[in-house]
Amino acid sequence: MAALTDHATRQLTLLGALVTQRRRALNFSSKEKAAEACGLSHVPYRNVEGGRPVSESTYAKIETRFGFEPGSCQAVLAGADSIKLTDGTELIAGGQISRPSFDEMTDALKQAITSAARLTAPNLTLGQTDELTDEVVKELQRRGILPSGS
C-alpha cells in the first residue's frame, strides 16, 4: 500500500475524531458496542476511530447507524471539515452545529439581549430591558434578518 500524504493522514485523523465524538453523543459506552451496533467487528471500527483507512462498506455502515448523510465519511476524506447528519445538523470537531428555527433564534436573541442589558446597564428596569429587547427584535425584522410576526 502506498504511503499516505499528510493531507490524507489529517483527514483520516479528523474523521476518526468526528466518529468518536458522535459515538459518545449517541451514548455508546465502548467502541465494541458501537461496532456491534454498526454491524461491524471491533477491528475495522477501531481503525476508523484510530484514523486508519478502511473499506467504503465500513464507512457506509457507520454512516447508517450514526445518522450521517450517505457519503459523509468519504467527503471528509476528500477534504470536508464536517459531517452532515440526517437530522439537518452538522457535526464539526469539538461541537455540533444546529439549524434552529426562526422562533428559536428569536427567543435566543431575546434572552441574549436581556442578559447583556443586565450586565452592561444594571440600572435599567425590567420594563426598560423588555422594551429594548422588543425594539432590537423589531429592527432586525424590519431589516429582514428575522422573520416578521415572531
PDB file of C-alpha atoms in Angstrom:
ATOM      1  CA  MET A   1       0.000   0.000   0.000  1.00  0.00           C
ATOM      2  CA  ALA A   2       1.302   3.477  -0.869  1.00  0.00           C
ATOM      3  CA  ALA A   3       2.256   5.839   1.934  1.00  0.00           C
ATOM      4  CA  LEU A   4      -0.451   8.304   2.907  1.00  0.00           C
ATOM      5  CA  THR A   5       0.051  12.002   2.243  1.00  0.00           C
ATOM      6  CA  ASP A   6      -0.005  14.488   5.111  1.00  0.00           C
ATOM      7  CA  HIS A   7      -3.404  15.684   3.884  1.00  0.00           C
ATOM      8  CA  ALA A   8      -4.823  12.150   3.818  1.00  0.00           C
ATOM      9  CA  THR A   9      -3.456  11.475   7.300  1.00  0.00           C
ATOM     10  CA  ARG A  10      -5.016  14.710   8.621  1.00  0.00           C
ATOM     11  CA  GLN A  11      -8.390  13.855   7.083  1.00  0.00           C
ATOM     12  CA  LEU A  12      -8.325  10.292   8.449  1.00  0.00           C
ATOM     13  CA  THR A  13      -7.497  11.699  11.893  1.00  0.00           C
ATOM     14  CA  LEU A  14     -10.326  14.235  11.602  1.00  0.00           C
ATOM     15  CA  LEU A  15     -12.776  11.534  10.535  1.00  0.00           C
ATOM     16  CA  GLY A  16     -11.705   9.394  13.482  1.00  0.00           C
ATOM     17  CA  ALA A  17     -12.295  12.306  15.848  1.00  0.00           C
ATOM     18  CA  LEU A  18     -15.734  13.017  14.367  1.00  0.00           C
ATOM     19  CA  VAL A  19     -16.788   9.362  14.598  1.00  0.00           C
ATOM     20  CA  THR A  20     -15.545   9.214  18.212  1.00  0.00           C
ATOM     21  CA  GLN A  21     -17.451  12.394  19.026  1.00  0.00           C
ATOM     22  CA  ARG A  22     -20.642  11.012  17.513  1.00  0.00           C
ATOM     23  CA  ARG A  23     -20.228   7.661  19.308  1.00  0.00           C
ATOM     24  CA  ARG A  24     -20.055   9.499  22.616  1.00  0.00           C
ATOM     25  CA  ALA A  25     -23.035  11.685  21.716  1.00  0.00           C
ATOM     26  CA  LEU A  26     -25.023   8.524  20.977  1.00  0.00           C
ATOM     27  CA  ASN A  27     -24.015   7.178  24.416  1.00  0.00           C
ATOM     28  CA  PHE A  28     -22.188   4.086  23.229  1.00  0.00           C
ATOM     29  CA  SER A  29     -20.100   3.185  26.266  1.00  0.00           C
ATOM     30  CA  SER A  30     -17.384   1.472  24.240  1.00  0.00           C
ATOM     31  CA  LYS A  31     -16.002   1.132  20.746  1.00  0.00           C
ATOM     32  CA  GLU A  32     -17.044  -2.505  20.806  1.00  0.00           C
ATOM     33  CA  LYS A  33     -20.696  -1.618  21.483  1.00  0.00           C
ATOM     34  CA  ALA A  34     -20.616   0.960  18.692  1.00  0.00           C
ATOM     35  CA  ALA A  35     -19.046  -1.558  16.316  1.00  0.00           C
ATOM     36  CA  GLU A  36     -21.721  -4.114  17.160  1.00  0.00           C
ATOM     37  CA  ALA A  37     -24.495  -1.557  16.609  1.00  0.00           C
ATOM     38  CA  CYS A  38     -22.994  -0.779  13.191  1.00  0.00           C
ATOM     39  CA  GLY A  39     -22.814  -4.452  12.263  1.00  0.00           C
ATOM     40  CA  LEU A  40     -19.007  -4.424  12.290  1.00  0.00           C
ATOM     41  CA  SER A  41     -16.309  -6.310  14.103  1.00  0.00           C
ATOM     42  CA  HIS A  42     -14.344  -4.177  16.522  1.00  0.00           C
ATOM     43  CA  VAL A  43     -11.156  -4.135  14.397  1.00  0.00           C
ATOM     44  CA  PRO A  44     -12.405  -2.061  11.433  1.00  0.00           C
ATOM     45  CA  TYR A  45     -14.391   0.169  13.766  1.00  0.00           C
ATOM     46  CA  ARG A  46     -11.295   0.814  15.901  1.00  0.00           C
ATOM     47  CA  ASN A  47      -9.372   1.551  12.709  1.00  0.00           C
ATOM     48  CA  VAL A  48     -11.846   4.307  11.824  1.00  0.00           C
ATOM     49  CA  GLU A  49     -11.613   5.945  15.253  1.00  0.00           C
ATOM     50  CA  GLY A  50      -7.840   5.453  15.133  1.00  0.00           C
ATOM     51  CA  GLY A  51      -7.539   7.376  11.882  1.00  0.00           C
ATOM     52  CA  ARG A  52      -6.687   4.400   9.702  1.00  0.00           C
ATOM     53  CA  PRO A  53      -8.256   3.671   6.298  1.00  0.00           C
ATOM     54  CA  VAL A  54     -10.998   1.053   5.957  1.00  0.00           C
ATOM     55  CA  SER A  55     -13.330  -0.110   3.188  1.00  0.00           C
ATOM     56  CA  GLU A  56     -16.145   2.036   1.825  1.00  0.00           C
ATOM     57  CA  SER A  57     -18.653  -0.514   3.123  1.00  0.00           C
ATOM     58  CA  THR A  58     -17.329   0.001   6.668  1.00  0.00           C
ATOM     59  CA  TYR A  59     -17.832   3.753   6.345  1.00  0.00           C
ATOM     60  CA  ALA A  60     -21.325   3.173   4.929  1.00  0.00           C
ATOM     61  CA  LYS A  61     -22.335   1.038   7.918  1.00  0.00           C
ATOM     62  CA  ILE A  62     -21.129   3.702  10.343  1.00  0.00           C
ATOM     63  CA  GLU A  63     -22.942   6.408   8.371  1.00  0.00           C
ATOM     64  CA  THR A  64     -26.197   4.467   8.512  1.00  0.00           C
ATOM     65  CA  ARG A  65     -26.095   3.714  12.250  1.00  0.00           C
ATOM     66  CA  PHE A  66     -24.687   7.079  13.347  1.00  0.00           C
ATOM     67  CA  GLY A  67     -27.163   9.147  11.313  1.00  0.00           C
ATOM     68  CA  PHE A  68     -24.612  10.604   8.902  1.00  0.00           C
ATOM     69  CA  GLU A  69     -25.729  11.628   5.424  1.00  0.00           C
ATOM     70  CA  PRO A  70     -24.618   8.961   2.924  1.00  0.00           C
ATOM     71  CA  GLY A  71     -21.130   9.682   1.604  1.00  0.00           C
ATOM     72  CA  SER A  72     -20.183  11.907   4.548  1.00  0.00           C
ATOM     73  CA  CYS A  73     -17.156   9.838   5.544  1.00  0.00           C
ATOM     74  CA  GLN A  74     -15.780   9.912   2.001  1.00  0.00           C
ATOM     75  CA  ALA A  75     -16.439  13.668   1.880  1.00  0.00           C
ATOM     76  CA  VAL A  76     -14.277  14.176   4.982  1.00  0.00           C
ATOM     77  CA  LEU A  77     -11.537  12.029   3.464  1.00  0.00           C
ATOM     78  CA  ALA A  78     -11.740  14.219   0.341  1.00  0.00           C
ATOM     79  CA  GLY A  79     -11.278  17.399   2.388  1.00  0.00           C
ATOM     80  CA  ALA A  80     -14.555  18.344   4.103  1.00  0.00           C
ATOM     81  CA  ASP A  81     -14.198  19.532   7.690  1.00  0.00           C
ATOM     82  CA  SER A  82     -17.586  18.402   8.968  1.00  0.00           C
ATOM     83  CA  ILE A  83     -20.219  15.692   8.647  1.00  0.00           C
ATOM     84  CA  LYS A  84     -23.834  16.408   7.780  1.00  0.00           C
ATOM     85  CA  LEU A  85     -26.311  14.466   9.887  1.00  0.00           C
ATOM     86  CA  THR A  86     -29.659  13.211   8.637  1.00  0.00           C
ATOM     87  CA  ASP A  87     -31.453  15.446  11.172  1.00  0.00           C
ATOM     88  CA  GLY A  88     -30.131  18.561   9.407  1.00  0.00           C
ATOM     89  CA  THR A  89     -27.397  19.393  11.890  1.00  0.00           C
ATOM     90  CA  GLU A  90     -23.711  19.392  11.154  1.00  0.00           C
ATOM     91  CA  LEU A  91     -21.050  17.631  13.204  1.00  0.00           C
ATOM     92  CA  ILE A  92     -17.792  19.557  13.495  1.00  0.00           C
ATOM     93  CA  ALA A  93     -14.712  18.689  15.504  1.00  0.00           C
ATOM     94  CA  GLY A  94     -15.496  19.664  19.081  1.00  0.00           C
ATOM     95  CA  GLY A  95     -19.144  20.519  18.521  1.00  0.00           C
ATOM     96  CA  GLN A  96     -22.301  20.233  16.521  1.00  0.00           C
ATOM     97  CA  ILE A  97     -23.931  22.991  14.523  1.00  0.00           C
ATOM     98  CA  SER A  98     -27.690  23.055  14.741  1.00  0.00           C
ATOM     99  CA  ARG A  99     -30.078  24.834  12.433  1.00  0.00           C
ATOM    100  CA  PRO A 100     -32.569  26.436  14.821  1.00  0.00           C
ATOM    101  CA  SER A 101     -35.977  27.572  13.670  1.00  0.00           C
ATOM    102  CA  PHE A 102     -36.622  31.294  13.368  1.00  0.00           C
ATOM    103  CA  ASP A 103     -38.727  31.170  16.545  1.00  0.00           C
ATOM    104  CA  GLU A 104     -35.851  29.518  18.404  1.00  0.00           C
ATOM    105  CA  MET A 105     -33.437  32.146  17.062  1.00  0.00           C
ATOM    106  CA  THR A 106     -35.766  34.958  18.105  1.00  0.00           C
ATOM    107  CA  ASP A 107     -36.164  33.521  21.607  1.00  0.00           C
ATOM    108  CA  ALA A 108     -32.405  33.016  21.973  1.00  0.00           C
ATOM    109  CA  LEU A 109     -31.779  36.555  20.741  1.00  0.00           C
ATOM    110  CA  LYS A 110     -34.232  37.997  23.261  1.00  0.00           C
ATOM    111  CA  GLN A 111     -32.556  36.063  26.071  1.00  0.00           C
ATOM    112  CA  ALA A 112     -29.112  37.240  24.955  1.00  0.00           C
ATOM    113  CA  ILE A 113     -30.188  40.887  24.778  1.00  0.00           C
ATOM    114  CA  THR A 114     -31.826  40.705  28.201  1.00  0.00           C
ATOM    115  CA  SER A 115     -28.732  39.098  29.687  1.00  0.00           C
ATOM    116  CA  ALA A 116     -26.401  41.643  28.063  1.00  0.00           C
ATOM    117  CA  ALA A 117     -28.580  44.534  29.213  1.00  0.00           C
ATOM    118  CA  ARG A 118     -28.492  43.305  32.816  1.00  0.00           C
ATOM    119  CA  LEU A 119     -24.702  43.021  32.700  1.00  0.00           C
ATOM    120  CA  THR A 120     -23.936  46.303  30.942  1.00  0.00           C
ATOM    121  CA  ALA A 121     -26.782  48.510  32.161  1.00  0.00           C
ATOM    122  CA  PRO A 122     -27.885  47.201  35.566  1.00  0.00           C
ATOM    123  CA  ASN A 123     -29.773  50.445  36.210  1.00  0.00           C
ATOM    124  CA  LEU A 124     -32.379  49.575  33.555  1.00  0.00           C
ATOM    125  CA  THR A 125     -35.707  48.454  34.915  1.00  0.00           C
ATOM    126  CA  LEU A 126     -37.236  45.172  33.805  1.00  0.00           C
ATOM    127  CA  GLY A 127     -39.700  47.145  31.690  1.00  0.00           C
ATOM    128  CA  GLN A 128     -36.909  49.090  30.015  1.00  0.00           C
ATOM    129  CA  THR A 129     -34.980  45.894  29.333  1.00  0.00           C
ATOM    130  CA  ASP A 130     -38.073  44.290  27.793  1.00  0.00           C
ATOM    131  CA  GLU A 131     -38.681  47.405  25.681  1.00  0.00           C
ATOM    132  CA  LEU A 132     -35.056  47.424  24.487  1.00  0.00           C
ATOM    133  CA  THR A 133     -35.282  43.744  23.597  1.00  0.00           C
ATOM    134  CA  ASP A 134     -38.534  44.229  21.681  1.00  0.00           C
ATOM    135  CA  GLU A 135     -37.097  47.178  19.739  1.00  0.00           C
ATOM    136  CA  VAL A 136     -33.970  45.244  18.731  1.00  0.00           C
ATOM    137  CA  VAL A 137     -36.111  42.337  17.504  1.00  0.00           C
ATOM    138  CA  LYS A 138     -38.420  44.730  15.583  1.00  0.00           C
ATOM    139  CA  GLU A 139     -35.419  46.428  13.966  1.00  0.00           C
ATOM    140  CA  LEU A 140     -33.970  43.073  12.885  1.00  0.00           C
ATOM    141  CA  GLN A 141     -37.382  42.145  11.458  1.00  0.00           C
ATOM    142  CA  ARG A 142     -37.535  45.443   9.527  1.00  0.00           C
ATOM    143  CA  ARG A 143     -34.100  44.675   8.072  1.00  0.00           C
ATOM    144  CA  GLY A 144     -35.235  41.191   7.054  1.00  0.00           C
ATOM    145  CA  ILE A 145     -32.779  39.416   9.346  1.00  0.00           C
ATOM    146  CA  LEU A 146     -35.545  37.923  11.492  1.00  0.00           C
ATOM    147  CA  PRO A 147     -38.954  36.895  10.183  1.00  0.00           C
ATOM    148  CA  SER A 148     -41.887  39.182  10.918  1.00  0.00           C
ATOM    149  CA  GLY A 149     -44.547  38.184  13.392  1.00  0.00           C
ATOM    150  CA  SER A 150     -42.345  36.331  15.906  1.00  0.00           C
TER     151      SER A 150
END
